Amino acid sequence: MAAYGILLVMISLWSIPVAWTGALSQIDQLIEGSRWESLLEERQMLRTAVQAFAGLLPTILLALFLYLLPLFLELLAEFKGVKTHALRDEFVQRFYFAFLFIQIFLVVSIASFFTVSIDELAANVGELQRARDVLDILSRNLPKAANYFFSYMILQSLSASSATLLQAGTLITRYVLGPLLDSTPRAKWLRHTSPVSVRWSAVFPAYTNFACIALTYCIISPLISAFAILTFGLLWAAQRYMIFYVYQSDYDTGGVLYPRALNQTFTGV
């Protein structure tokens, strides 16, 4: 129970910086009507820089926030007392997807919606007598949250596919740390012959979350379908090459991760 309590606290506290990145992506709406808007209209170069800042910085910050999460979940699984690597991967996949779906999809969508709609809601709070009135505001402003996911999916697909092919960690451990740390022939042999493996428990949830975002927003903002096709095309090409020529499994999960990933995809439906 302690492990689940830690996860609940993490999700609650992590919502604050994630919501901030979602609000930051709507910076045009935040400065609308303020003195900053007139300043940016006078300086087109500064306005372009701010728009680029609003498009890329939230996604980069969010990627940094989530980079160490799978490693922490693995430690949490060991703290919980899982006995095998397969059970650990199941634990990580289950809660990593839940974490991503709540933080990346729900929190960002809600934060972006309220950032865009807060003035309209405050001005018309007395007129919102029916649920239909709120839904009208939701239908007008929620598609604007898709702007965040456009940049998120493209940046993640480009960075993930290139990082998958580059394998920077393997290069550093073999050609930088190896000569520094390995002093015996056996240590050098083990480092160069150890298989390059992948933790699918951390890969599947990210891809499943992409699918959930695409399935949900393809109705609200159909343009995201093109971004989803590009994203999964790049990821497919990178992972296909790595599976055929690079990856070697050091243990077997029994094929339980892929069916769970398919079931988790229906969350977006």
mmCIF file of C-alpha atoms in Angstrom:
data_model
loop_
_atom_site.group_PDB
_atom_site.id
_atom_site.type_symbol
_atom_site.label_atom_id
_atom_site.label_comp_id
_atom_site.label_asym_id
_atom_site.label_seq_id
_atom_site.Cartn_x
_atom_site.Cartn_y
_atom_site.Cartn_z
ATOM 1 C CA MET A 1 0.000 0.000 0.000
ATOM 2 C CA ALA A 2 2.911 2.338 0.640
ATOM 3 C CA ALA A 3 3.956 2.072 -3.020
ATOM 4 C CA TYR A 4 0.477 3.064 -4.203
ATOM 5 C CA GLY A 5 0.455 5.966 -1.763
ATOM 6 C CA ILE A 6 3.755 7.197 -3.171
ATOM 7 C CA LEU A 7 2.323 6.976 -6.697
ATOM 8 C CA LEU A 8 -0.766 8.957 -5.689
ATOM 9 C CA VAL A 9 1.367 11.697 -4.151
ATOM 10 C CA MET A 10 3.591 11.760 -7.244
ATOM 11 C CA ILE A 11 0.627 12.152 -9.590
ATOM 12 C CA SER A 12 -0.810 14.939 -7.445
ATOM 13 C CA LEU A 13 2.424 16.903 -7.144
ATOM 14 C CA TRP A 14 3.507 16.295 -10.733
ATOM 15 C CA SER A 15 0.298 17.928 -11.955
ATOM 16 C CA ILE A 16 1.606 21.356 -10.947
ATOM 17 C CA PRO A 17 4.597 21.614 -13.338
ATOM 18 C CA VAL A 18 2.713 19.728 -16.063
ATOM 19 C CA ALA A 19 -0.245 22.119 -15.836
ATOM 20 C CA TRP A 20 2.217 25.003 -15.992
ATOM 21 C CA THR A 21 3.679 23.691 -19.248
ATOM 22 C CA GLY A 22 0.163 23.333 -20.663
ATOM 23 C CA ALA A 23 -0.676 26.915 -19.742
ATOM 24 C CA LEU A 24 2.628 28.110 -21.178
ATOM 25 C CA SER A 25 1.693 26.646 -24.557
ATOM 26 C CA GLN A 26 -1.232 29.107 -24.665
ATOM 27 C CA ILE A 27 0.948 32.153 -24.121
ATOM 28 C CA ASP A 28 -0.840 34.066 -26.897
ATOM 29 C CA GLN A 29 -4.058 33.856 -24.913
ATOM 30 C CA LEU A 30 -2.306 34.749 -21.664
ATOM 31 C CA ILE A 31 -0.932 38.040 -22.983
ATOM 32 C CA GLU A 32 -4.039 38.976 -24.978
ATOM 33 C CA GLY A 33 -5.330 42.356 -23.881
ATOM 34 C CA SER A 34 -2.235 43.170 -21.825
ATOM 35 C CA ARG A 35 0.512 45.667 -22.525
ATOM 36 C CA TRP A 36 2.706 42.806 -23.708
ATOM 37 C CA GLU A 37 0.427 42.280 -26.711
ATOM 38 C CA SER A 38 1.025 45.789 -28.053
ATOM 39 C CA LEU A 39 4.746 45.384 -27.433
ATOM 40 C CA LEU A 40 4.859 42.167 -29.445
ATOM 41 C CA GLU A 41 2.829 43.682 -32.268
ATOM 42 C CA GLU A 42 5.444 46.408 -32.626
ATOM 43 C CA ARG A 43 8.338 43.936 -32.688
ATOM 44 C CA GLN A 44 7.636 41.123 -35.115
ATOM 45 C CA MET A 45 10.924 39.330 -34.449
ATOM 46 C CA LEU A 46 10.216 39.238 -30.729
ATOM 47 C CA ARG A 47 6.712 37.936 -31.400
ATOM 48 C CA THR A 48 8.124 35.134 -33.558
ATOM 49 C CA ALA A 49 10.590 34.233 -30.815
ATOM 50 C CA VAL A 50 7.806 34.133 -28.218
ATOM 51 C CA GLN A 51 5.680 31.891 -30.440
ATOM 52 C CA ALA A 52 8.608 29.511 -30.944
ATOM 53 C CA PHE A 53 9.222 29.632 -27.207
ATOM 54 C CA ALA A 54 5.583 28.725 -26.526
ATOM 55 C CA GLY A 55 5.701 25.883 -29.029
ATOM 56 C CA LEU A 56 8.922 24.139 -28.036
ATOM 57 C CA LEU A 57 9.780 24.989 -24.437
ATOM 58 C CA PRO A 58 6.718 23.363 -22.790
ATOM 59 C CA THR A 59 7.369 20.120 -24.654
ATOM 60 C CA ILE A 60 11.065 20.110 -23.764
ATOM 61 C CA LEU A 61 10.331 20.796 -20.104
ATOM 62 C CA LEU A 62 7.726 18.049 -20.033
ATOM 63 C CA ALA A 63 10.173 15.574 -21.558
ATOM 64 C CA LEU A 64 12.692 16.446 -18.853
ATOM 65 C CA PHE A 65 10.051 15.982 -16.148
ATOM 66 C CA LEU A 66 9.226 12.496 -17.426
ATOM 67 C CA TYR A 67 12.710 11.264 -18.298
ATOM 68 C CA LEU A 68 13.520 9.660 -14.957
ATOM 69 C CA LEU A 69 10.026 8.399 -14.169
ATOM 70 C CA PRO A 70 10.427 4.811 -15.523
ATOM 71 C CA LEU A 71 13.616 4.363 -13.500
ATOM 72 C CA PHE A 72 11.833 5.537 -10.374
ATOM 73 C CA LEU A 73 8.931 3.163 -11.060
ATOM 74 C CA GLU A 74 11.378 0.267 -11.365
ATOM 75 C CA LEU A 75 12.797 1.141 -7.957
ATOM 76 C CA LEU A 76 9.273 1.435 -6.603
ATOM 77 C CA ALA A 77 8.417 -2.008 -7.990
ATOM 78 C CA GLU A 78 11.414 -3.491 -6.194
ATOM 79 C CA PHE A 79 10.353 -1.674 -3.040
ATOM 80 C CA LYS A 80 6.894 -3.204 -3.463
ATOM 81 C CA GLY A 81 8.510 -6.635 -3.567
ATOM 82 C CA VAL A 82 8.138 -7.929 -7.132
ATOM 83 C CA LYS A 83 10.093 -11.128 -7.655
ATOM 84 C CA THR A 84 10.935 -11.212 -11.364
ATOM 85 C CA HIS A 85 11.889 -8.856 -14.180
ATOM 86 C CA ALA A 86 8.634 -9.675 -15.970
ATOM 87 C CA LEU A 87 6.514 -8.669 -12.974
ATOM 88 C CA ARG A 88 8.555 -5.505 -12.601
ATOM 89 C CA ASP A 89 7.929 -4.598 -16.239
ATOM 90 C CA GLU A 90 4.202 -5.224 -15.831
ATOM 91 C CA PHE A 91 4.154 -2.902 -12.826
ATOM 92 C CA VAL A 92 6.064 -0.189 -14.679
ATOM 93 C CA GLN A 93 3.916 -0.439 -17.808
ATOM 94 C CA ARG A 94 0.645 -0.266 -15.887
ATOM 95 C CA PHE A 95 1.477 2.758 -13.776
ATOM 96 C CA TYR A 96 3.631 4.564 -16.308
ATOM 97 C CA PHE A 97 0.723 4.612 -18.750
ATOM 98 C CA ALA A 98 -1.676 5.783 -16.045
ATOM 99 C CA PHE A 99 0.784 8.506 -15.127
ATOM 100 C CA LEU A 100 1.263 9.614 -18.742
ATOM 101 C CA PHE A 101 -2.446 9.584 -19.540
ATOM 102 C CA ILE A 102 -3.334 11.658 -16.495
ATOM 103 C CA GLN A 103 -0.448 14.096 -16.716
ATOM 104 C CA ILE A 104 0.138 14.453 -20.452
ATOM 105 C CA PHE A 105 -3.409 14.118 -21.709
ATOM 106 C CA LEU A 106 -5.878 15.105 -18.993
ATOM 107 C CA VAL A 107 -3.918 17.715 -17.037
ATOM 108 C CA VAL A 108 -2.533 19.434 -20.137
ATOM 109 C CA SER A 109 -5.931 19.469 -21.868
ATOM 110 C CA ILE A 110 -7.693 20.869 -18.807
ATOM 111 C CA ALA A 111 -4.969 23.438 -18.129
ATOM 112 C CA SER A 112 -4.932 24.578 -21.759
ATOM 113 C CA PHE A 113 -8.729 24.826 -21.850
ATOM 114 C CA PHE A 114 -8.974 26.936 -18.708
ATOM 115 C CA THR A 115 -6.082 29.124 -19.820
ATOM 116 C CA VAL A 116 -7.974 29.945 -23.004
ATOM 117 C CA SER A 117 -11.460 30.083 -21.466
ATOM 118 C CA ILE A 118 -10.991 31.642 -18.032
ATOM 119 C CA ASP A 119 -11.862 35.175 -19.177
ATOM 120 C CA GLU A 120 -14.902 33.998 -21.128
ATOM 121 C CA LEU A 121 -16.121 31.874 -18.232
ATOM 122 C CA ALA A 122 -15.665 34.730 -15.764
ATOM 123 C CA ALA A 123 -17.461 37.232 -18.018
ATOM 124 C CA ASN A 124 -20.419 34.954 -18.701
ATOM 125 C CA VAL A 125 -20.708 33.077 -15.422
ATOM 126 C CA GLY A 126 -24.188 34.477 -14.847
ATOM 127 C CA GLU A 127 -25.399 33.361 -18.271
ATOM 128 C CA LEU A 128 -24.177 29.776 -18.020
ATOM 129 C CA GLN A 129 -27.481 28.365 -16.868
ATOM 130 C CA ARG A 130 -27.420 25.122 -18.809
ATOM 131 C CA ALA A 131 -24.850 22.442 -19.422
ATOM 132 C CA ARG A 132 -25.167 23.188 -23.125
ATOM 133 C CA ASP A 133 -23.731 26.674 -22.578
ATOM 134 C CA VAL A 134 -20.617 25.212 -20.979
ATOM 135 C CA LEU A 135 -20.340 22.647 -23.761
ATOM 136 C CA ASP A 136 -20.472 25.434 -26.338
ATOM 137 C CA ILE A 137 -17.483 27.118 -24.702
ATOM 138 C CA LEU A 138 -15.764 23.750 -24.482
ATOM 139 C CA SER A 139 -16.309 23.054 -28.180
ATOM 140 C CA ARG A 140 -14.888 26.455 -29.148
ATOM 141 C CA ASN A 141 -11.797 26.450 -26.969
ATOM 142 C CA LEU A 142 -10.769 22.830 -26.426
ATOM 143 C CA PRO A 143 -9.428 22.424 -30.005
ATOM 144 C CA LYS A 144 -6.875 25.110 -29.173
ATOM 145 C CA ALA A 145 -5.279 22.663 -26.740
ATOM 146 C CA ALA A 146 -4.352 20.561 -29.758
ATOM 147 C CA ASN A 147 -1.639 23.115 -30.588
ATOM 148 C CA TYR A 148 0.335 21.788 -27.644
ATOM 149 C CA PHE A 149 -0.005 18.188 -28.799
ATOM 150 C CA PHE A 150 1.078 19.053 -32.340
ATOM 151 C CA SER A 151 4.482 20.161 -31.103
ATOM 152 C CA TYR A 152 4.563 17.453 -28.430
ATOM 153 C CA MET A 153 4.063 14.580 -30.863
ATOM 154 C CA ILE A 154 6.470 15.918 -33.468
ATOM 155 C CA LEU A 155 9.220 16.691 -30.974
ATOM 156 C CA GLN A 156 8.787 13.366 -29.208
ATOM 157 C CA SER A 157 8.787 11.381 -32.450
ATOM 158 C CA LEU A 158 11.880 13.120 -33.807
ATOM 159 C CA SER A 159 13.790 12.888 -30.540
ATOM 160 C CA ALA A 160 12.683 9.334 -29.704
ATOM 161 C CA SER A 161 13.404 7.914 -33.160
ATOM 162 C CA SER A 162 16.793 9.618 -33.420
ATOM 163 C CA ALA A 163 17.746 8.619 -29.863
ATOM 164 C CA THR A 164 16.686 5.041 -30.581
ATOM 165 C CA LEU A 165 18.969 4.860 -33.608
ATOM 166 C CA LEU A 166 21.850 6.760 -32.017
ATOM 167 C CA GLN A 167 21.974 4.749 -28.769
ATOM 168 C CA ALA A 168 23.987 7.453 -27.046
ATOM 169 C CA GLY A 169 24.007 5.596 -23.741
ATOM 170 C CA THR A 170 25.583 2.525 -25.306
ATOM 171 C CA LEU A 171 28.184 4.630 -27.109
ATOM 172 C CA ILE A 172 29.157 6.405 -23.900
ATOM 173 C CA THR A 173 29.369 3.255 -21.798
ATOM 174 C CA ARG A 174 31.420 1.355 -24.378
ATOM 175 C CA TYR A 175 33.775 3.991 -25.727
ATOM 176 C CA VAL A 176 34.058 6.469 -22.844
ATOM 177 C CA LEU A 177 33.391 4.630 -19.597
ATOM 178 C CA GLY A 178 34.797 1.327 -20.839
ATOM 179 C CA PRO A 179 38.404 2.466 -21.297
ATOM 180 C CA LEU A 180 38.230 4.344 -17.994
ATOM 181 C CA LEU A 181 36.692 1.637 -15.810
ATOM 182 C CA ASP A 182 37.549 -1.722 -17.370
ATOM 183 C CA SER A 183 40.993 -2.867 -16.300
ATOM 184 C CA THR A 184 40.837 -6.588 -17.128
ATOM 185 C CA PRO A 185 40.290 -8.442 -20.406
ATOM 186 C CA ARG A 186 37.181 -10.119 -18.971
ATOM 187 C CA ALA A 187 35.603 -6.776 -18.038
ATOM 188 C CA LYS A 188 36.293 -5.402 -21.521
ATOM 189 C CA TRP A 189 34.888 -8.532 -23.146
ATOM 190 C CA LEU A 190 31.727 -8.431 -21.035
ATOM 191 C CA ARG A 191 31.114 -4.778 -21.835
ATOM 192 C CA HIS A 192 31.484 -5.264 -25.594
ATOM 193 C CA THR A 193 29.475 -8.488 -25.771
ATOM 194 C CA SER A 194 26.631 -7.541 -23.438
ATOM 195 C CA PRO A 195 23.368 -7.293 -25.417
ATOM 196 C CA VAL A 196 21.707 -3.987 -26.178
ATOM 197 C CA SER A 197 18.257 -4.455 -24.703
ATOM 198 C CA VAL A 198 15.193 -2.251 -24.486
ATOM 199 C CA ARG A 199 12.776 -1.786 -21.615
ATOM 200 C CA TRP A 200 9.467 -2.232 -23.411
ATOM 201 C CA SER A 201 7.678 -1.395 -20.175
ATOM 202 C CA ALA A 202 8.831 2.206 -20.677
ATOM 203 C CA VAL A 203 8.383 2.237 -24.469
ATOM 204 C CA PHE A 204 4.857 0.859 -24.828
ATOM 205 C CA PRO A 205 3.159 3.375 -22.478
ATOM 206 C CA ALA A 206 4.604 6.347 -24.373
ATOM 207 C CA TYR A 207 3.420 4.973 -27.716
ATOM 208 C CA THR A 208 0.042 4.025 -26.265
ATOM 209 C CA ASN A 209 -0.379 7.544 -24.935
ATOM 210 C CA PHE A 210 0.390 8.924 -28.405
ATOM 211 C CA ALA A 211 -2.381 6.715 -29.769
ATOM 212 C CA CYS A 212 -4.840 7.877 -27.098
ATOM 213 C CA ILE A 213 -4.086 11.526 -27.863
ATOM 214 C CA ALA A 214 -4.520 10.935 -31.590
ATOM 215 C CA LEU A 215 -7.771 8.990 -31.166
ATOM 216 C CA THR A 216 -9.309 11.658 -28.953
ATOM 217 C CA TYR A 217 -8.167 14.774 -30.790
ATOM 218 C CA CYS A 218 -8.752 13.417 -34.301
ATOM 219 C CA ILE A 219 -12.417 14.303 -33.746
ATOM 220 C CA ILE A 220 -11.790 17.649 -32.066
ATOM 221 C CA SER A 221 -8.923 18.709 -34.327
ATOM 222 C CA PRO A 222 -8.580 16.372 -37.343
ATOM 223 C CA LEU A 223 -5.220 17.857 -38.341
ATOM 224 C CA ILE A 224 -3.592 15.860 -35.561
ATOM 225 C CA SER A 225 -4.136 12.715 -37.648
ATOM 226 C CA ALA A 226 -1.363 13.826 -40.000
ATOM 227 C CA PHE A 227 0.967 14.411 -37.049
ATOM 228 C CA ALA A 228 0.060 10.994 -35.644
ATOM 229 C CA ILE A 229 0.850 9.278 -38.952
ATOM 230 C CA LEU A 230 4.228 11.015 -39.115
ATOM 231 C CA THR A 231 4.942 10.207 -35.464
ATOM 232 C CA PHE A 232 4.180 6.511 -35.706
ATOM 233 C CA GLY A 233 5.905 6.259 -39.080
ATOM 234 C CA LEU A 234 9.178 7.554 -37.647
ATOM 235 C CA LEU A 235 8.898 5.398 -34.540
ATOM 236 C CA TRP A 236 8.054 2.315 -36.602
ATOM 237 C CA ALA A 237 11.069 2.794 -38.881
ATOM 238 C CA ALA A 238 13.451 3.298 -35.955
ATOM 239 C CA GLN A 239 12.156 0.411 -33.854
ATOM 240 C CA ARG A 240 11.983 -1.940 -36.853
ATOM 241 C CA TYR A 241 15.658 -1.416 -37.595
ATOM 242 C CA MET A 242 16.653 -1.823 -33.950
ATOM 243 C CA ILE A 243 14.619 -5.003 -33.461
ATOM 244 C CA PHE A 244 16.087 -6.617 -36.574
ATOM 245 C CA TYR A 245 19.728 -5.647 -36.141
ATOM 246 C CA VAL A 246 20.500 -4.368 -32.632
ATOM 247 C CA TYR A 247 18.212 -5.404 -29.789
ATOM 248 C CA GLN A 248 18.765 -8.646 -27.912
ATOM 249 C CA SER A 249 16.488 -9.592 -25.043
ATOM 250 C CA ASP A 250 18.214 -10.472 -21.804
ATOM 251 C CA TYR A 251 14.949 -11.823 -20.338
ATOM 252 C CA ASP A 252 11.457 -12.700 -21.557
ATOM 253 C CA THR A 253 8.218 -11.176 -20.302
ATOM 254 C CA GLY A 254 6.073 -13.901 -21.852
ATOM 255 C CA GLY A 255 4.335 -11.573 -24.292
ATOM 256 C CA VAL A 256 2.121 -9.900 -21.683
ATOM 257 C CA LEU A 257 3.115 -6.298 -22.412
ATOM 258 C CA TYR A 258 1.781 -6.010 -25.958
ATOM 259 C CA PRO A 259 -1.808 -7.169 -25.216
ATOM 260 C CA ARG A 260 -1.932 -4.805 -22.249
ATOM 261 C CA ALA A 261 -0.743 -1.961 -24.490
ATOM 262 C CA LEU A 262 -3.570 -2.728 -26.933
ATOM 263 C CA ASN A 263 -6.110 -2.719 -24.115
ATOM 264 C CA GLN A 264 -4.740 0.565 -22.790
ATOM 265 C CA THR A 265 -5.160 2.097 -26.244
ATOM 266 C CA PHE A 266 -8.936 1.810 -25.855
ATOM 267 C CA THR A 267 -8.676 4.444 -23.125
ATOM 268 C CA GLY A 268 -8.506 7.008 -25.914
ATOM 269 C CA VAL A 269 -11.774 5.740 -27.370
#
